[in-house]
mmCIF file of C-alpha atoms in Angstrom:
data_model
loop_
_atom_site.group_PDB
_atom_site.id
_atom_site.type_symbol
_atom_site.label_atom_id
_atom_site.label_comp_id
_atom_site.label_asym_id
_atom_site.label_seq_id
_atom_site.Cartn_x
_atom_site.Cartn_y
_atom_site.Cartn_z
ATOM 1 C CA MET A 11 31.533 -32.314 -77.457
ATOM 2 C CA ALA A 12 31.185 -35.179 -75.230
ATOM 3 C CA ARG A 13 27.367 -35.309 -73.507
ATOM 4 C CA ASP A 14 28.941 -35.370 -69.787
ATOM 5 C CA GLU A 15 31.209 -32.435 -70.819
ATOM 6 C CA GLN A 16 28.262 -30.456 -72.068
ATOM 7 C CA LEU A 17 26.358 -31.301 -68.861
ATOM 8 C CA LYS A 18 29.347 -29.952 -66.965
ATOM 9 C CA GLU A 19 29.975 -26.713 -68.563
ATOM 10 C CA ARG A 20 25.903 -26.023 -68.289
ATOM 11 C CA TRP A 21 25.878 -26.716 -64.986
ATOM 12 C CA GLU A 22 28.570 -24.737 -63.987
ATOM 13 C CA LEU A 23 26.963 -21.577 -66.069
ATOM 14 C CA VAL A 24 23.878 -22.204 -64.292
ATOM 15 C CA VAL A 25 25.459 -22.087 -61.154
ATOM 16 C CA GLU A 26 27.702 -19.288 -61.840
ATOM 17 C CA LYS A 27 24.681 -17.310 -62.952
ATOM 18 C CA LEU A 28 22.199 -18.176 -59.810
ATOM 19 C CA SER A 29 25.085 -17.745 -57.568
ATOM 20 C CA THR A 30 25.784 -14.031 -58.992
ATOM 21 C CA GLN A 31 21.963 -13.438 -58.759
ATOM 22 C CA PHE A 32 21.017 -15.143 -55.276
ATOM 23 C CA ALA A 33 24.322 -15.743 -53.374
ATOM 24 C CA ASP A 34 26.498 -12.862 -53.656
ATOM 25 C CA GLY A 35 28.732 -14.675 -55.499
ATOM 26 C CA ASP A 36 29.066 -17.650 -52.918
ATOM 27 C CA THR A 37 28.730 -20.789 -55.135
ATOM 28 C CA LEU A 38 25.538 -22.594 -54.712
ATOM 29 C CA ASP A 39 25.566 -26.009 -53.992
ATOM 30 C CA LEU A 40 22.893 -28.334 -55.632
ATOM 31 C CA ASP A 41 20.545 -28.649 -52.940
ATOM 32 C CA ALA A 42 20.471 -24.711 -52.727
ATOM 33 C CA VAL A 43 19.614 -24.601 -56.803
ATOM 34 C CA ILE A 44 16.937 -27.275 -55.737
ATOM 35 C CA TYR A 45 15.474 -24.919 -53.364
ATOM 36 C CA LEU A 46 15.339 -21.905 -55.612
ATOM 37 C CA ILE A 47 13.684 -23.765 -58.135
ATOM 38 C CA GLY A 48 11.144 -24.774 -55.561
ATOM 39 C CA VAL A 49 10.278 -21.180 -54.849
ATOM 40 C CA GLN A 50 10.501 -20.367 -58.370
ATOM 41 C CA GLU A 51 7.573 -23.055 -59.065
ATOM 42 C CA LEU A 52 5.759 -21.707 -55.787
ATOM 43 C CA GLY A 53 5.817 -18.434 -57.272
ATOM 44 C CA GLN A 54 5.857 -16.899 -53.581
ATOM 45 C CA LEU A 55 9.039 -15.274 -54.202
ATOM 46 C CA HIS A 56 9.481 -12.348 -51.760
ATOM 47 C CA ARG A 57 8.464 -14.063 -48.416
ATOM 48 C CA LYS A 58 10.334 -16.260 -45.526
ATOM 49 C CA PHE A 59 9.925 -19.741 -45.544
ATOM 50 C CA LYS A 60 9.672 -22.181 -42.195
ATOM 51 C CA LYS A 61 11.746 -25.165 -41.997
ATOM 52 C CA ASP A 62 9.436 -27.818 -42.912
ATOM 53 C CA GLU A 63 8.041 -25.425 -45.771
ATOM 54 C CA LYS A 64 11.946 -25.066 -47.032
ATOM 55 C CA VAL A 65 11.492 -29.406 -47.292
ATOM 56 C CA ASN A 66 8.121 -28.944 -48.987
ATOM 57 C CA LEU A 67 9.527 -26.384 -51.637
ATOM 58 C CA MET A 68 12.725 -28.873 -52.342
ATOM 59 C CA HIS A 69 9.919 -31.482 -53.000
ATOM 60 C CA ILE A 70 8.132 -29.393 -55.223
ATOM 61 C CA ALA A 71 11.232 -28.704 -57.366
ATOM 62 C CA ILE A 72 12.357 -32.328 -57.212
ATOM 63 C CA CYS A 73 8.921 -33.198 -58.527
ATOM 64 C CA ARG A 74 8.932 -30.751 -60.877
ATOM 65 C CA LEU A 75 12.655 -31.422 -62.458
ATOM 66 C CA LEU A 76 11.708 -35.577 -62.840
ATOM 67 C CA GLU A 77 7.977 -34.729 -64.194
ATOM 68 C CA PRO A 78 9.920 -34.922 -67.951
ATOM 69 C CA TYR A 79 11.324 -38.034 -67.245
ATOM 70 C CA GLY A 80 8.070 -39.845 -66.244
ATOM 71 C CA TYR A 81 8.553 -39.893 -62.563
ATOM 72 C CA TYR A 82 5.787 -37.583 -61.354
ATOM 73 C CA THR A 83 3.054 -35.683 -62.801
ATOM 74 C CA PHE A 84 1.554 -32.451 -62.086
ATOM 75 C CA ASP A 85 -2.020 -33.005 -60.241
ATOM 76 C CA TYR A 86 -3.109 -29.535 -58.669
ATOM 77 C CA ILE A 87 -2.603 -26.294 -56.677
ATOM 78 C CA ASP A 88 -3.719 -26.243 -53.360
ATOM 79 C CA GLU A 89 -5.804 -23.287 -51.629
ATOM 80 C CA GLN A 90 -2.366 -21.891 -50.376
ATOM 81 C CA GLY A 91 -0.956 -21.958 -53.967
ATOM 82 C CA TRP A 92 1.131 -25.027 -53.240
ATOM 83 C CA PRO A 93 1.369 -27.449 -56.371
ATOM 84 C CA HIS A 94 0.937 -30.904 -55.757
ATOM 85 C CA TYR A 95 2.264 -33.932 -57.778
ATOM 86 C CA ILE A 96 1.798 -37.592 -58.214
ATOM 87 C CA VAL A 97 4.231 -40.406 -58.330
ATOM 88 C CA LYS A 98 4.174 -42.177 -61.842
ATOM 89 C CA GLU A 99 6.915 -44.581 -61.601
ATOM 90 C CA GLU A 100 9.217 -44.967 -58.311
ATOM 91 C CA LEU A 101 12.578 -43.498 -59.264
ATOM 92 C CA PRO A 102 15.133 -46.523 -59.568
ATOM 93 C CA ASN A 103 17.782 -47.135 -56.747
ATOM 94 C CA LEU A 104 20.720 -44.863 -58.141
ATOM 95 C CA LYS A 105 23.995 -44.422 -56.308
ATOM 96 C CA ALA A 106 24.766 -41.041 -54.956
ATOM 97 C CA GLY A 107 26.726 -39.976 -57.821
ATOM 98 C CA GLU A 108 24.138 -41.298 -60.390
ATOM 99 C CA GLN A 109 21.668 -39.191 -58.335
ATOM 100 C CA SER A 110 23.628 -36.225 -58.754
ATOM 101 C CA VAL A 111 24.085 -36.409 -62.388
ATOM 102 C CA LEU A 112 20.529 -37.180 -63.144
ATOM 103 C CA MET A 113 19.198 -34.030 -60.531
ATOM 104 C CA LYS A 114 22.180 -31.797 -62.653
ATOM 105 C CA GLU A 115 20.947 -32.657 -66.250
ATOM 106 C CA ALA A 116 16.884 -32.320 -65.032
ATOM 107 C CA ILE A 117 18.059 -28.723 -63.560
ATOM 108 C CA VAL A 118 20.107 -27.689 -66.899
ATOM 109 C CA ASN A 119 17.085 -29.023 -69.123
ATOM 110 C CA TYR A 120 14.693 -26.887 -66.627
ATOM 111 C CA PHE A 121 16.920 -24.012 -67.497
ATOM 112 C CA LEU A 122 17.423 -24.518 -70.686
ATOM 113 C CA GLN A 123 13.788 -24.463 -71.460
ATOM 114 C CA ALA A 124 13.225 -21.399 -69.220
ATOM 115 C CA GLU A 125 15.762 -20.036 -71.589
ATOM 116 C CA PHE A 126 17.951 -18.635 -68.535
ATOM 117 C CA ILE A 127 20.676 -20.391 -70.094
ATOM 118 C CA LYS A 128 21.477 -21.346 -73.981
#
């Protein structure tokens, strides 16, 4: 199976499973999946977040997702329990489609590692 086809199938599986679990079957978009990963990484699952906290959750998720690619490294968890990362390498300038593929690949790898999908 071609790598792109496998990524597409795995991405669709992630979206299907998360949509069923968290969106009453409505299809989650890429940003919603990133947000959910941020909530998971923060570990404060049952609380409401303010708008600026939601942006920070997405930042946490992006750092965590791109850490295996060498772009970020975990630094510490602050007194409120929020993880902080250090930029190791600047992200390359990518077109929107390339950014989307990179994030989907990182998300699929995240959920493979967590054994959420196979």
